[in-house]
Short mmCIF file of C-alpha atoms in Angstrom, two decimals:
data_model
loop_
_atom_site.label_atom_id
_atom_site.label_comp_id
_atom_site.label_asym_id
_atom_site.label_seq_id
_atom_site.Cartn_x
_atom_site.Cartn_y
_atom_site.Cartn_z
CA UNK A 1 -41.64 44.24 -106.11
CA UNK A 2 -40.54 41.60 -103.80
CA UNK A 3 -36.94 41.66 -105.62
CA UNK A 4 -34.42 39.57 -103.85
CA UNK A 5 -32.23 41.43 -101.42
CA UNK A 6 -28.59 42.17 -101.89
CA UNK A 7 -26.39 40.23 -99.31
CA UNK A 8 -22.70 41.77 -97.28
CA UNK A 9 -21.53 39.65 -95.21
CA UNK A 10 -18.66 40.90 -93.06
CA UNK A 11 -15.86 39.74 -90.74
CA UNK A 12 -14.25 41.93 -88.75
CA UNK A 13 -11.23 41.20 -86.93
CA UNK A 14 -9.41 44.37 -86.15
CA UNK A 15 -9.89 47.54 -83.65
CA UNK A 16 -7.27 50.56 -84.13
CA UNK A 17 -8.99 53.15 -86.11
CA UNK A 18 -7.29 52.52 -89.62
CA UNK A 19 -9.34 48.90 -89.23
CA UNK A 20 -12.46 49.76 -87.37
CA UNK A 21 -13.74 51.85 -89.97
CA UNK A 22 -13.98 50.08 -93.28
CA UNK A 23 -16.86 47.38 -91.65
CA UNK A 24 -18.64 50.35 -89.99
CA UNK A 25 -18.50 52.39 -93.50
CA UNK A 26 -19.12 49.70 -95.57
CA UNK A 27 -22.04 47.99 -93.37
CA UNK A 28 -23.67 51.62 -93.08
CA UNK A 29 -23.46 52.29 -97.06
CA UNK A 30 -25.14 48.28 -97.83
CA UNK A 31 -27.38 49.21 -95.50
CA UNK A 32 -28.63 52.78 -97.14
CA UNK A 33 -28.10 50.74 -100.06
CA UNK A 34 -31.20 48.11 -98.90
CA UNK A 35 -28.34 45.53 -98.71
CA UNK A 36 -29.02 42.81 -96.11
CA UNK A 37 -25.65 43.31 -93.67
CA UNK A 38 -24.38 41.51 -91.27
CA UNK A 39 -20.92 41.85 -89.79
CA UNK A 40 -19.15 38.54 -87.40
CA UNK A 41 -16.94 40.20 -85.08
CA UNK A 42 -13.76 38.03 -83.80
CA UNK A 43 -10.64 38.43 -81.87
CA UNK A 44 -9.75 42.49 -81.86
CA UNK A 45 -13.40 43.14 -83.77
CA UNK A 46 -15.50 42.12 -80.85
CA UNK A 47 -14.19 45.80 -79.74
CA UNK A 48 -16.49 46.79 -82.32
CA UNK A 49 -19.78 45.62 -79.94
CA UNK A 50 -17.75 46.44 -76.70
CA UNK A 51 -20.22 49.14 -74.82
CA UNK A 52 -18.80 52.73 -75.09
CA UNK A 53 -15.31 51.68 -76.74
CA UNK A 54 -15.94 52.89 -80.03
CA UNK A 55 -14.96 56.24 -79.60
CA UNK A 56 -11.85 55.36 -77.35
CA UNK A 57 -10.57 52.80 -80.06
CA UNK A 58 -6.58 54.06 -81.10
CA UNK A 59 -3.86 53.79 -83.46
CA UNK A 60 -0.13 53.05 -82.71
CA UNK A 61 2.47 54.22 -85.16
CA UNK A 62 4.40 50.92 -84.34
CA UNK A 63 4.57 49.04 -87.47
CA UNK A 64 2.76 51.97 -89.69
CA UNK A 65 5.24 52.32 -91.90
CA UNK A 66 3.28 54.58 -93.97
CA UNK A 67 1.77 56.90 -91.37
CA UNK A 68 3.07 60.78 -91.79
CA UNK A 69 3.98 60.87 -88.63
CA UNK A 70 6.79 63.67 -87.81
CA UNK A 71 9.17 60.76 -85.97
CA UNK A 72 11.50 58.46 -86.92
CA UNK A 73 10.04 54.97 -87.17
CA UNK A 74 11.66 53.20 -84.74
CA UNK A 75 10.01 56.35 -82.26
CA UNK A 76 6.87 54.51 -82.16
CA UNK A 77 7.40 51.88 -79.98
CA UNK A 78 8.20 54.43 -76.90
CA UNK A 79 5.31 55.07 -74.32
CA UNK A 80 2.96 57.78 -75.25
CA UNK A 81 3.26 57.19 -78.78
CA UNK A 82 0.24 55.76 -79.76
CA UNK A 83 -2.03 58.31 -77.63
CA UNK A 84 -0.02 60.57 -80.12
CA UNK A 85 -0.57 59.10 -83.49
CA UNK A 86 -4.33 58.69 -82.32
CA UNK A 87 -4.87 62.35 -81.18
CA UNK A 88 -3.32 63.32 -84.57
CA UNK A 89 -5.38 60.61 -86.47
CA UNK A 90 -8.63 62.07 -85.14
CA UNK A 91 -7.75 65.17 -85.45
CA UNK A 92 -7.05 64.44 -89.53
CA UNK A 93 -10.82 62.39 -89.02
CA UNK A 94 -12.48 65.81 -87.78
CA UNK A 95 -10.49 67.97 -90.20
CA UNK A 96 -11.78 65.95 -93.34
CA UNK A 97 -15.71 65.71 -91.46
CA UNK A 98 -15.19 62.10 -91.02
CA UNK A 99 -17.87 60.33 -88.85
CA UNK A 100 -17.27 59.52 -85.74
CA UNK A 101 -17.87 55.54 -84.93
CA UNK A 102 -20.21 56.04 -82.80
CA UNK A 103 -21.94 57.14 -84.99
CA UNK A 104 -21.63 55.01 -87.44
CA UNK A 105 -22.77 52.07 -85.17
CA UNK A 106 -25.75 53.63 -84.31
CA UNK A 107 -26.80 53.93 -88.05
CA UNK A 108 -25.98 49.83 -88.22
CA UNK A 109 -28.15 49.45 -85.20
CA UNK A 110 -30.76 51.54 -86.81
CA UNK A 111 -30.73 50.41 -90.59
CA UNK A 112 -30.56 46.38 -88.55
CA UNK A 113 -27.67 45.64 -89.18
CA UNK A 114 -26.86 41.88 -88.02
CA UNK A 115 -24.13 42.23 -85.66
CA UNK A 116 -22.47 38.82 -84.17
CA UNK A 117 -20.16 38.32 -81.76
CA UNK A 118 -17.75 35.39 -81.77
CA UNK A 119 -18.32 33.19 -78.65
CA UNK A 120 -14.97 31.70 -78.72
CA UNK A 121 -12.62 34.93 -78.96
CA UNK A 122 -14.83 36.07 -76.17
CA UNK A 123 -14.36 32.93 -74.46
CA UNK A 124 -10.11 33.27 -75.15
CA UNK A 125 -10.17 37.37 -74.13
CA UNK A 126 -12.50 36.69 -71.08
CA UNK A 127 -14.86 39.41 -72.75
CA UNK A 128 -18.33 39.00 -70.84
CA UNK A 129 -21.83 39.32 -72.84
CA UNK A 130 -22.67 41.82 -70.57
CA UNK A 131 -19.13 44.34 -71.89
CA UNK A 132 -21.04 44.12 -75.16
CA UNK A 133 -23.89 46.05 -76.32
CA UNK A 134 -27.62 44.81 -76.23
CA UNK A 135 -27.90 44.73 -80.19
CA UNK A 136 -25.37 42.00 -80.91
CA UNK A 137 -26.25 38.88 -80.96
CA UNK A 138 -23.37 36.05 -79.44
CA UNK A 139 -22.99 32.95 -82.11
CA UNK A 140 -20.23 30.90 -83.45
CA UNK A 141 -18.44 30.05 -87.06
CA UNK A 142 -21.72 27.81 -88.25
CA UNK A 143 -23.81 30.95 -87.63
CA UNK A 144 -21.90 33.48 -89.44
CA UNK A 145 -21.50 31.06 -92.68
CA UNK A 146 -25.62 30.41 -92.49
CA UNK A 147 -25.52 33.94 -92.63
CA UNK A 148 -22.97 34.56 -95.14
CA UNK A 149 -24.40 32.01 -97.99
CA UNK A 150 -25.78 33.10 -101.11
CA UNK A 151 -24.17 36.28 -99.48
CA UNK A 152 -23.55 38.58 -102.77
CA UNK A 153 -20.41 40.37 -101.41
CA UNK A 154 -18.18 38.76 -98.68
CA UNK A 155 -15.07 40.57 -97.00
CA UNK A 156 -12.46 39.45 -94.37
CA UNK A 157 -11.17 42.88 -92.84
CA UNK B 1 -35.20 75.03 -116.46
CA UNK B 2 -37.72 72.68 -115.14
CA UNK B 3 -40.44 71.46 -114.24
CA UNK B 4 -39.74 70.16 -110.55
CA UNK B 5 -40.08 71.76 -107.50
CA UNK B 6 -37.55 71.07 -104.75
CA UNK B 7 -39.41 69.29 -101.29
CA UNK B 8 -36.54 69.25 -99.30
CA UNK B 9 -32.29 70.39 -99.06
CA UNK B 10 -29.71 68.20 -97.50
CA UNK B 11 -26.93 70.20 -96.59
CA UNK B 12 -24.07 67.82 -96.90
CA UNK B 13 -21.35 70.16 -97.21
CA UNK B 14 -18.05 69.19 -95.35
CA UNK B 15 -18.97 65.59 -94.79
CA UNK B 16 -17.16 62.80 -95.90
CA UNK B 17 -17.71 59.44 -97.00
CA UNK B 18 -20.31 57.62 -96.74
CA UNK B 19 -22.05 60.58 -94.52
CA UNK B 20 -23.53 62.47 -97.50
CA UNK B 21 -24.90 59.21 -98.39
CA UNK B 22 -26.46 58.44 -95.38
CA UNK B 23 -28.10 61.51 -94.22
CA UNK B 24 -29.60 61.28 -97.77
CA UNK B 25 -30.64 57.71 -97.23
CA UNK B 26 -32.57 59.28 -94.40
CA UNK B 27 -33.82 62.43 -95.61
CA UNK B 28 -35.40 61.02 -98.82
CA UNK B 29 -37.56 59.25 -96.14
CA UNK B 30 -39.06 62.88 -95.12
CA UNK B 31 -40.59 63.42 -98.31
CA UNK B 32 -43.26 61.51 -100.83
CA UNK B 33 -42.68 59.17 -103.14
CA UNK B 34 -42.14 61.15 -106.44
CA UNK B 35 -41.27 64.19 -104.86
CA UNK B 36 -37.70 65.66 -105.64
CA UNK B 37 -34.66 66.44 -102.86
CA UNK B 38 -31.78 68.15 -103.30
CA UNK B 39 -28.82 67.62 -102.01
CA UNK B 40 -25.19 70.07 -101.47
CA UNK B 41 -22.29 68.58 -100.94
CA UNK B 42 -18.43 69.31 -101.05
CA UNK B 43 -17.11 65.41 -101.18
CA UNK B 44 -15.86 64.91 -104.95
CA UNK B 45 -16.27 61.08 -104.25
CA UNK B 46 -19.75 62.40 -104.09
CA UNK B 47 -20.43 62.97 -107.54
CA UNK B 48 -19.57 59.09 -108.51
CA UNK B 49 -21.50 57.54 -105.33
CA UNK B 50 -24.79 59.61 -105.93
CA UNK B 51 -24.71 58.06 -109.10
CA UNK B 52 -24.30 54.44 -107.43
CA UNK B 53 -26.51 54.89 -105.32
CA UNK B 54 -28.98 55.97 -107.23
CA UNK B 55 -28.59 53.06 -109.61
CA UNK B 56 -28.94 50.67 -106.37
CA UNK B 57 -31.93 51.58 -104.78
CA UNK B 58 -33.47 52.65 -107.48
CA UNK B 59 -34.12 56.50 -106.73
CA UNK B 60 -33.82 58.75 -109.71
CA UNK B 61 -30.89 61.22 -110.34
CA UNK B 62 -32.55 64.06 -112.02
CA UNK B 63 -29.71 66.39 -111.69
CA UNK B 64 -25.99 67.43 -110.76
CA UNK B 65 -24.01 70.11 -111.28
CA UNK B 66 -21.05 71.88 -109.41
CA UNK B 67 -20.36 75.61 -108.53
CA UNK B 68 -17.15 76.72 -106.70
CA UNK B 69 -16.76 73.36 -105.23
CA UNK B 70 -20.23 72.37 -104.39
CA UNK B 71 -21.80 69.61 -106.02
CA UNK B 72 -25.57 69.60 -106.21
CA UNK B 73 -27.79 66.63 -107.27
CA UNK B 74 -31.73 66.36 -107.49
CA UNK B 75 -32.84 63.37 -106.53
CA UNK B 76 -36.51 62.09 -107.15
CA UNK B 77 -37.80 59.22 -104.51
CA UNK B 78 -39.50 56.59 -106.10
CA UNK B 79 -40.25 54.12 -103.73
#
């Protein structure tokens, strides 16, 4: 009865769409999974535990090579572009009933999810505790590795 | 066909990853242990995480099948 627990242990360091997702997804699924989760979110992640950023959270086509996007490449640098590529991006979200993050962070703060956020990218962005939400909890590297050993699945996203 | 009579239905038609998982996560928690759910959905990823999920937490897949696009599974909770 009182198997071990399965361990994810995440660290998320990105915030356009195409990167905000997988932690959300894969921290929600662990979690319905009666995985033990908890996601360390640095640099670009701590937009992740910013209050109500989730849903504002874009994509620019700069760089995307691989995005079908109906403009030349070198297009997506101009202004406007990336409010563009993310109106079409959630539009292909809502099309394919694709949760929105939101949501998906509310079923991490639900299923308790461990949610960290990295005192020193704070510290370098000048993000305050009080930008983030309530649930996280502020901590450094040492933290995070506690957390993450004898973790049975670690990923770097 | 059988023996088992259906508690609750999760209509998880349209969703996609991991949403037909989750609401099930939750729903399965509306009914007693032993009890059977079933659950619609229109995912084809579907059919292969049911089965994973099943085989991590331990809940039973009774049942799937798939009509015109819909896959259907029968889940029993047992714990």
């Amino acid at each position: 009865m009182s198997e071990k627990k399965k361990k994810l242990a995440i660290i998320a360091s990105k915030a356009d769409i195409a990167g905000a997702y997988p932690p959300l997804i894969l921290a929600t699924t662990a979690a319905s999974m009666d995985y033990e989760v908890g996601i360390f979110c640095t640099f670009f992640g701590l937009n992740l535990l910013k209050k109500k950023k989730l849903n504002k959270l874009k994509i620019t086509p700069a760089g995307e090579t691989n995005m079908p996007m109906p403009i030349p490449q070198i297009i997506g640098i101009l202004p406007g572009m990336t409010d563009m590529a993310t109106m079409m991006m959630r539009s292909w979200m809502k099309g394919a009933g694709v949760a929105k993050l939101q949501e998906l962070m509310d079923i991490s703060i639900e299923s308790g999810v461990r949610l960290i956020a990295c005192q020193m990218t704070m510290d370098v962005m000048k993000i305050k505790r009080k930008q983030l939400i309530d649930e996280c909890e502020v901590a450094g590297a040492a933290t995070f590795l506690e957390f993450a050993t004898g973790a049975d699945i670690t990923i770097y996203i | 066909m059988s023996d088992f009579k259906i508690s609750k239905t999760l209509d998880a038609k349209n969703l996609s990853c991991p949403l037909p998982i989750l609401r099930t996560k939750k729903a399965i928690e509306d009914i007693k242990i032993g009890e059977f759910i079933e659950i619609l959905a229109t995912d084809p990823g579907s059919v292969a995480d049911f089965n994973a999920w099943t085989a991590a937490t331990g809940h039973e897949l009774i049942d799937k099948s798939e009509e015109s696009g819909i896959y259907r599974f029968i889940i029993k909770r047992t714990k």
